[in-house]
XYZ file of C-alpha atoms in Angstrom:
588
model
C 125.796 56.660 132.838
C 126.568 60.277 133.758
C 127.617 61.005 130.166
C 124.366 59.512 128.898
C 122.276 61.595 131.353
C 124.173 64.749 130.416
C 123.658 64.413 126.686
C 120.014 63.343 127.073
C 119.213 66.268 129.365
C 121.488 69.119 128.344
C 123.173 68.142 125.086
C 123.177 70.891 122.467
C 123.208 70.859 118.683
C 126.902 71.740 118.439
C 127.671 68.682 120.597
C 125.598 66.469 118.305
C 127.579 67.881 115.387
C 130.887 67.197 117.129
C 129.855 63.607 117.905
C 129.357 62.841 114.206
C 133.126 62.363 113.827
C 133.747 60.769 117.205
C 135.603 57.417 117.362
C 137.606 55.655 120.113
C 141.373 55.891 119.565
C 143.002 54.911 122.905
C 142.307 53.178 126.219
C 139.411 50.742 126.232
C 138.173 50.860 122.662
C 135.245 48.627 123.647
C 134.148 51.149 126.313
C 134.417 53.916 123.763
C 132.263 52.016 121.283
C 129.755 51.266 124.049
C 129.473 54.997 124.883
C 128.964 55.994 121.251
C 126.335 53.269 120.816
C 124.536 54.539 123.929
C 124.552 58.082 122.536
C 123.219 57.100 119.094
C 119.636 58.251 119.951
C 121.005 61.649 120.992
C 123.150 62.084 117.869
C 120.778 60.635 115.291
C 117.110 61.455 116.002
C 114.374 59.262 114.566
C 112.260 62.304 113.694
C 113.120 65.300 111.536
C 114.625 67.946 113.788
C 114.392 71.187 111.834
C 115.315 73.246 114.896
C 118.767 71.844 114.322
C 119.071 73.830 111.084
C 118.350 77.035 113.006
C 120.942 76.079 115.617
C 123.569 75.337 112.986
C 122.830 78.592 111.240
C 123.384 80.457 114.497
C 126.634 78.562 115.074
C 127.883 79.648 111.658
C 126.763 83.230 112.313
C 128.767 83.280 115.554
C 131.807 82.038 113.659
C 131.255 84.742 111.006
C 130.922 87.414 113.689
C 134.166 86.269 115.320
C 135.908 86.473 111.937
C 134.658 90.040 111.524
C 136.031 90.814 114.968
C 139.435 89.452 114.008
C 139.228 90.805 110.412
C 139.620 87.331 108.864
C 136.359 86.953 106.919
C 137.871 86.758 103.444
C 141.297 85.285 104.208
C 140.342 82.296 106.406
C 140.036 79.216 104.176
C 138.456 77.094 106.871
C 135.955 79.336 108.645
C 135.391 82.157 106.130
C 132.919 82.576 103.270
C 132.661 79.462 101.113
C 135.260 77.712 103.236
C 135.841 74.177 104.537
C 133.546 74.669 107.525
C 130.576 75.479 105.271
C 131.102 72.206 103.399
C 131.289 70.329 106.708
C 128.224 72.104 108.104
C 126.298 71.274 104.936
C 127.185 67.589 105.219
C 126.562 67.417 108.967
C 123.210 69.182 108.804
C 121.879 66.649 106.299
C 123.326 63.790 108.324
C 121.730 64.987 111.562
C 118.336 65.500 109.913
C 118.186 62.267 107.891
C 120.675 59.749 109.320
C 118.295 58.813 112.149
C 116.245 56.808 109.667
C 119.037 56.032 107.213
C 122.093 54.542 108.964
C 124.014 54.514 105.655
C 124.456 58.272 106.039
C 126.474 57.854 109.274
C 129.855 58.411 107.642
C 132.701 60.268 109.419
C 134.845 61.057 106.384
C 133.647 64.198 104.577
C 134.334 63.058 100.999
C 132.760 59.650 101.564
C 129.815 61.347 103.323
C 129.222 63.409 100.168
C 128.989 60.143 98.216
C 126.413 58.674 100.621
C 124.299 61.868 100.442
C 124.271 61.714 96.638
C 123.373 58.010 96.738
C 120.432 58.853 99.029
C 119.230 61.549 96.559
C 119.813 64.261 99.147
C 122.473 65.883 96.985
C 122.470 66.459 93.229
C 125.292 65.231 91.037
C 126.419 68.751 90.077
C 126.438 69.988 93.686
C 128.239 66.827 94.752
C 130.974 67.441 92.164
C 131.397 71.107 93.118
C 131.568 70.398 96.854
C 133.991 67.517 96.371
C 136.359 69.527 94.167
C 136.134 72.568 96.446
C 136.881 70.460 99.519
C 139.939 68.859 97.911
C 141.207 72.209 96.639
C 140.688 74.089 99.911
C 142.248 71.307 102.012
C 145.252 71.143 99.695
C 145.816 74.903 99.843
C 145.362 74.848 103.630
C 148.040 72.127 103.940
C 150.455 74.084 101.719
C 150.029 77.152 103.943
C 150.653 75.081 107.092
C 153.716 73.355 105.602
C 155.485 76.714 105.265
C 154.342 78.311 108.499
C 154.611 75.061 110.497
C 151.608 75.920 112.594
C 147.853 75.351 112.549
C 146.717 78.306 110.477
C 143.993 78.620 107.874
C 144.691 82.162 106.670
C 145.898 83.135 103.228
C 149.205 85.054 103.273
C 148.867 88.823 103.594
C 151.879 89.697 101.443
C 151.817 89.563 97.665
C 155.115 87.661 97.298
C 153.910 85.006 99.764
C 150.661 84.640 97.799
C 152.747 84.255 94.648
C 154.748 81.479 96.305
C 151.532 79.768 97.499
C 150.073 79.824 94.006
C 153.269 78.210 92.652
C 153.216 75.531 95.371
C 149.609 74.861 94.314
C 150.700 74.192 90.738
C 150.048 77.580 89.105
C 153.479 78.162 87.543
C 152.822 80.426 84.538
C 153.275 84.195 84.475
C 149.599 84.715 85.290
C 149.638 81.932 87.884
C 148.654 84.083 90.865
C 145.750 85.639 88.987
C 144.515 82.217 87.860
C 144.939 80.803 91.380
C 142.757 83.576 92.802
C 140.118 82.984 90.125
C 139.915 79.259 90.887
C 139.831 79.907 94.640
C 137.007 82.430 94.265
C 135.048 80.070 92.004
C 135.225 77.276 94.583
C 134.266 79.584 97.444
C 131.348 81.024 95.493
C 130.041 77.547 94.630
C 130.278 76.425 98.254
C 128.564 79.566 99.520
C 125.624 79.153 97.124
C 125.148 75.448 97.876
C 125.465 76.024 101.615
C 122.723 78.647 101.334
C 120.295 76.044 99.947
C 120.145 74.447 103.408
C 117.803 77.227 104.420
C 114.702 76.452 102.447
C 112.320 79.216 103.539
C 112.551 82.636 101.937
C 113.192 84.421 105.227
C 116.006 82.061 106.165
C 117.509 82.454 102.701
C 117.408 86.231 103.091
C 119.130 86.031 106.447
C 121.789 83.822 104.954
C 122.538 86.564 102.436
C 123.530 88.901 105.257
C 127.162 89.835 105.427
C 128.711 88.738 108.750
C 129.712 92.282 109.666
C 126.016 93.252 109.850
C 125.461 90.711 112.610
C 128.586 91.962 114.341
C 127.280 95.553 114.296
C 124.107 94.306 116.006
C 125.964 92.246 118.603
C 125.463 93.842 122.061
C 128.845 92.416 123.114
C 130.728 93.987 120.215
C 133.537 96.310 121.262
C 132.380 99.908 120.697
C 135.786 101.164 119.543
C 136.081 98.380 116.973
C 132.547 99.063 115.740
C 133.408 102.762 115.328
C 136.606 101.888 113.452
C 134.601 99.672 111.112
C 132.004 102.425 110.621
C 134.796 104.819 109.651
C 136.049 102.253 107.110
C 132.558 102.261 105.593
C 132.691 106.010 104.989
C 130.732 107.203 108.019
C 131.923 110.683 108.952
C 130.265 111.134 112.354
C 131.066 107.710 113.816
C 129.939 108.608 117.349
C 126.487 109.597 116.184
C 126.343 106.592 113.845
C 127.257 104.293 116.750
C 124.511 105.806 118.937
C 121.994 105.258 116.136
C 123.166 101.654 115.767
C 122.728 101.065 119.493
C 119.209 102.482 119.259
C 118.363 100.166 116.359
C 119.970 97.214 118.142
C 117.967 97.865 121.301
C 114.670 98.302 119.457
C 111.721 100.391 120.633
C 111.912 101.098 124.352
C 108.288 101.939 125.075
C 106.559 99.704 122.542
C 105.057 96.575 124.051
C 105.941 94.227 121.201
C 104.429 90.792 120.811
C 106.741 87.859 120.183
C 105.789 87.993 116.481
C 106.494 91.724 116.352
C 109.870 91.193 117.969
C 110.747 88.450 115.452
C 109.765 90.680 112.524
C 111.847 93.522 113.931
C 114.865 91.228 114.335
C 114.354 90.102 110.748
C 114.188 93.527 109.093
C 116.766 95.469 111.138
C 119.835 93.578 109.789
C 118.493 93.848 106.233
C 118.097 97.603 106.606
C 121.580 98.033 108.051
C 123.091 95.972 105.257
C 121.374 98.165 102.657
C 122.548 101.436 104.172
C 126.241 100.515 103.790
C 125.738 100.890 100.024
C 124.080 104.269 100.470
C 125.697 107.356 98.896
C 125.366 109.103 102.274
C 125.451 106.423 105.007
C 125.394 109.010 107.832
C 122.168 110.527 106.534
C 120.673 107.110 105.768
C 121.345 105.765 109.272
C 120.032 108.914 110.968
C 116.812 108.878 108.958
C 116.434 105.115 109.427
C 116.715 105.459 113.204
C 114.089 108.241 113.185
C 111.757 106.217 110.988
C 112.042 103.099 113.163
C 111.347 105.216 116.263
C 108.215 106.660 114.620
C 106.792 103.261 113.638
C 107.665 101.709 117.026
C 104.024 101.891 118.081
C 102.861 100.398 114.773
C 104.341 96.892 114.747
C 102.109 96.011 111.796
C 104.636 97.930 109.683
C 107.342 95.480 110.798
C 105.318 92.653 109.251
C 104.708 94.774 106.153
C 108.434 95.323 105.645
C 109.409 91.756 106.488
C 107.252 90.594 103.576
C 108.574 93.230 101.169
C 112.351 93.203 100.933
C 112.244 95.423 97.852
C 110.508 98.042 99.972
C 113.395 97.880 102.463
C 115.828 98.616 99.611
C 113.576 101.444 98.451
C 113.307 103.000 101.904
C 117.015 102.920 102.682
C 117.924 104.370 99.293
C 115.405 107.129 99.975
C 116.863 107.794 103.437
C 120.372 108.066 102.009
C 119.573 110.289 99.035
C 116.870 112.775 100.003
C 116.412 114.390 103.384
C 113.383 116.246 101.997
C 111.514 113.106 100.890
C 112.619 111.244 104.032
C 110.976 113.887 106.201
C 107.698 113.427 104.327
C 107.713 109.689 105.027
C 108.880 110.033 108.631
C 106.174 112.646 109.290
C 103.551 110.484 107.592
C 104.565 106.814 108.014
C 101.070 105.752 106.937
C 102.255 106.530 103.387
C 104.162 103.250 103.626
C 100.882 101.424 102.985
C 100.340 103.182 99.681
C 103.977 102.680 98.665
C 103.700 98.935 99.268
C 100.290 98.609 97.633
C 101.662 100.463 94.594
C 105.100 98.907 94.754
C 105.397 99.028 90.970
C 105.280 102.842 91.337
C 103.947 104.252 88.062
C 106.814 106.145 86.526
C 104.815 108.681 84.498
C 101.209 109.781 84.985
C 99.034 111.999 82.824
C 97.191 115.046 84.144
C 93.895 113.258 83.467
C 95.082 110.172 85.344
C 96.050 112.210 88.401
C 92.736 114.118 88.323
C 90.796 110.863 88.193
C 92.771 109.384 91.112
C 92.352 112.474 93.282
C 88.642 112.851 92.472
C 87.968 109.236 93.454
C 89.728 109.803 96.788
C 87.839 113.037 97.504
C 84.517 111.319 96.760
C 85.080 109.000 99.719
C 84.076 111.744 102.181
C 81.575 114.609 102.378
C 83.481 116.572 105.025
C 85.605 119.594 104.149
C 88.227 118.754 106.813
C 88.610 115.263 105.349
C 89.026 116.756 101.886
C 91.856 118.972 103.129
C 93.747 115.969 104.523
C 93.030 113.772 101.478
C 94.461 116.482 99.215
C 97.603 116.766 101.347
C 98.046 113.006 101.574
C 97.723 112.639 97.821
C 100.294 115.371 97.221
C 102.704 113.648 99.660
C 102.192 110.267 97.997
C 102.842 111.750 94.576
C 105.966 113.556 95.798
C 107.267 110.200 97.036
C 106.343 108.465 93.780
C 108.068 111.096 91.663
C 111.012 111.358 94.062
C 111.666 107.615 94.192
C 111.540 107.320 90.413
C 113.851 110.338 90.238
C 116.316 108.817 92.719
C 116.436 105.515 90.851
C 116.995 107.158 87.477
C 113.666 106.177 85.931
C 112.842 109.824 85.198
C 115.014 112.281 83.307
C 115.385 115.803 84.696
C 112.756 117.274 82.329
C 110.303 114.492 83.167
C 110.655 115.158 86.901
C 109.762 118.831 86.395
C 106.842 117.891 84.139
C 105.400 115.400 86.645
C 105.733 117.905 89.498
C 104.122 120.642 87.383
C 101.182 118.414 86.417
C 100.720 117.559 90.101
C 100.619 121.281 90.938
C 97.953 121.857 88.274
C 95.863 118.940 89.523
C 95.982 120.207 93.110
C 94.944 123.680 91.924
C 91.991 122.196 90.048
C 90.911 120.174 93.088
C 91.242 123.223 95.361
C 89.071 125.231 92.934
C 86.260 122.649 93.048
C 86.422 122.404 96.855
C 86.354 126.199 97.132
C 83.303 126.475 94.837
C 81.465 123.930 97.039
C 82.270 126.010 100.116
C 80.847 129.174 98.535
C 77.551 127.629 97.398
C 75.576 130.040 99.608
C 76.466 132.839 97.199
C 75.152 130.965 94.151
C 76.838 131.329 90.750
C 78.544 134.453 89.379
C 76.563 135.746 86.377
C 76.510 138.468 83.743
C 73.907 139.729 81.293
C 74.346 139.031 77.616
C 71.755 140.124 75.039
C 68.976 139.871 77.563
C 70.010 136.439 78.891
C 71.950 135.495 82.034
C 75.285 133.697 81.541
C 77.748 132.299 84.056
C 80.962 134.226 84.615
C 84.239 132.296 84.869
C 87.555 132.383 86.680
C 90.898 131.384 85.160
C 94.178 130.682 86.928
C 97.327 131.821 85.138
C 100.509 129.995 86.147
C 103.691 132.051 86.229
C 107.333 131.288 86.997
C 108.332 127.627 87.291
C 104.750 126.341 87.194
C 104.047 128.391 84.091
C 107.177 127.035 82.415
C 106.404 123.462 83.480
C 109.659 123.512 85.469
C 108.413 122.975 89.017
C 110.819 121.409 91.519
C 110.200 119.821 94.915
C 110.465 123.092 96.835
C 108.707 125.444 94.412
C 105.870 127.785 95.378
C 102.976 128.166 92.960
C 103.128 131.609 91.304
C 99.595 132.319 90.077
C 97.276 135.120 88.943
C 93.466 134.997 89.193
C 91.498 136.558 86.322
C 87.708 136.507 85.781
C 85.894 137.381 82.575
C 82.814 139.512 83.335
C 81.422 141.942 85.873
C 78.014 141.130 87.353
C 76.663 139.527 90.494
C 75.899 136.125 91.935
C 72.425 134.611 91.785
C 72.255 133.162 95.309
C 70.405 134.325 98.385
C 73.490 136.282 99.520
C 74.107 138.262 96.381
C 77.555 139.800 95.971
C 79.368 141.293 92.997
C 81.353 138.975 90.770
C 84.533 140.714 91.833
C 83.760 140.100 95.503
C 82.738 136.485 94.803
C 85.892 135.672 92.844
C 88.024 137.400 95.495
C 86.448 135.133 98.128
C 86.936 132.150 95.815
C 90.625 132.973 95.290
C 91.135 133.433 99.035
C 89.454 130.074 99.680
C 91.645 128.345 97.057
C 94.769 129.802 98.663
C 93.553 128.766 102.118
C 92.817 125.190 100.981
C 96.332 124.834 99.601
C 98.316 126.656 102.299
C 96.460 125.847 105.527
C 98.552 123.709 107.905
C 96.733 120.563 109.071
C 98.036 117.392 110.696
C 98.948 116.257 107.163
C 100.906 119.460 106.477
C 100.136 121.876 103.638
C 99.821 121.341 99.896
C 101.739 124.283 98.400
C 102.802 127.786 99.278
C 101.132 130.308 96.991
C 102.681 133.485 95.598
C 100.337 136.028 93.930
C 102.762 138.962 93.805
C 103.059 138.794 89.999
C 99.449 139.949 89.583
C 98.825 143.453 88.133
C 100.133 146.109 90.545
C 101.636 143.353 92.757
C 100.699 143.289 96.421
C 99.127 146.722 96.052
C 96.600 145.437 93.515
C 93.424 143.398 94.077
C 93.788 139.614 94.482
C 91.614 138.966 91.426
C 91.529 140.960 88.200
C 88.863 141.245 85.534
C 89.805 140.351 81.957
C 89.241 143.956 80.909
C 91.462 145.300 83.699
C 94.145 142.724 82.933
C 94.226 143.801 79.286
C 94.168 147.505 80.118
C 96.944 147.164 82.695
C 99.326 145.386 80.365
C 98.598 147.875 77.564
C 99.265 150.992 79.628
C 100.938 150.366 83.002
C 102.948 147.143 83.000
C 106.688 147.527 83.498
C 109.386 145.719 81.555
C 109.910 143.104 84.302
C 106.202 142.241 84.182
C 106.462 141.758 80.439
C 109.420 139.468 81.069
C 107.473 137.502 83.684
C 104.678 136.868 81.162
C 107.096 134.888 78.929
C 106.346 131.896 81.185
C 102.637 132.626 81.705
C 100.024 130.056 80.712
C 96.462 129.341 81.795
C 96.380 126.099 83.775
C 92.732 126.165 84.847
C 89.576 127.823 83.568
C 87.012 128.234 80.823
C 88.345 127.529 77.297
C 87.140 130.831 75.826
C 88.584 132.843 78.715
C 91.859 130.893 78.469
C 92.107 131.646 74.727
C 91.489 135.336 75.345
C 94.147 135.451 78.052
C 96.701 133.661 75.881
C 96.082 136.233 73.130
C 96.682 139.079 75.582
C 99.822 137.426 76.955
C 101.231 136.672 73.494
C 100.574 140.208 72.250
C 102.003 141.791 75.424
C 105.229 139.750 75.273
C 105.833 139.467 71.543
C 103.707 142.232 70.013
C 106.569 144.719 69.777
C 110.303 144.954 70.254
C 111.900 146.872 73.108
C 113.996 149.999 72.763
C 117.371 150.892 74.291
C 115.720 152.090 77.476
C 114.026 148.700 77.826
C 117.288 146.844 77.358
C 118.998 149.050 79.916
C 116.165 148.391 82.366
C 116.561 144.628 81.929
C 120.266 145.005 82.594
C 119.560 147.163 85.669
C 117.122 144.570 86.999
C 119.708 141.850 86.463
């Protein structure tokens, strides 16, 4: 009666599993049978007990973690990956779930139990054959190991000559016998592992089952710190102490965040997946450091846990980013809200046109009428595009030239947007005009790109080297009339401010205007006439060199054509003499 009360009140899933094979062997066999009959309702439930699957999964995970601790994961035929225990767990799980209503499934012998499961349509014929053959093979190899060592061991021999002898005892006698033995063993273990994984029907459970046991060991609070550090060193971590501290932080989870039960479950789901991914990172130290920072930043935003738990591909993407680019990682860590746009555009367009980017940015800017909002929208868009380009770069979807082209187009688009925002801010001055044959015509500003932007070779850290040139002298037609030169100077200053001002979203680009005529000593904006005159009479050889990369990236078509003519004539209109060549050499 005490046994019955115990199992009814406190019996656990592992005890139900153990009882599946129980049978009386000594003493009063009748009493033994009576006890087992009494415990039938505990062992075989009449209803489907899916919590049991979770319990069995945790049992197997504890076994896997213990194998990691003892370094036996791949050599233990019984408890390791695709081993005998997985076949037994598979059989026992189905028995415990279904044998309550189908007594024919209550079979102690593993091979006969496989037959009853197939007869009950709970196991397909192919899976039945693979599990049966794997069980026979693994048991036979296990017995051949024990016959030599004369002790209860399940581990493959560590030495090559002993493995050779085992393969021969198992019937693999040819010259390539050991190689063939290993192939057959791996095939059986792989089959068992895959079939065992089908126990866990839901996607999340299947994902968890794909975790390598050492990941769970790293997250085990009881794991020995020195052993964890040794294992980190084996996985190419250089600063194991810092890596261990980061692991402890991830294991503990957010300290100050008041997580709901659902938030906690999502966190426990994604943390192992992230850790597993970072072991394949080219720089695991960097990846783990950035991952810990990112998880600390989103601690107060548990909705991101749910977002990541539903997007495993995004977890892969994030960890690869953390391990390959500190620059891009900082953007995401500083602006975790970008995660939403990354997930919503998970396909991540590889290449975009200038027109496509302009259209996207314009539609975003139209969502607000406030200048401060426009500044942040522009910065957010630039950050999103840097991440898009960077991720495609990291994953090899863009060639080197394409990366530079995409970054250069983005720079041009941001310049164009800044120009339009600046014009709106200077509306009080009206439009710059000039007189032509008795009629009033609008004057225009062009932006000449120099350096890397001019050559379409922008990289992630490049400044924008630009020159501002306007076409005609005159004055604005607004209430506050100013000269065109003064207006365009204010416009250029406003464009620079829009792009360089630091807001909570950061800045867009740093701007360099030192390549303008006369450099820092010259005016910020130059008239077309002055630009032409300067390069005819005063420009030095290095300025002529700099113009080899010059191109107009924004402005009126006629003005752009005129500027390109001046640039082409200045650079290629004549050869240089010996003095010019010596000056180039001196500059170099």
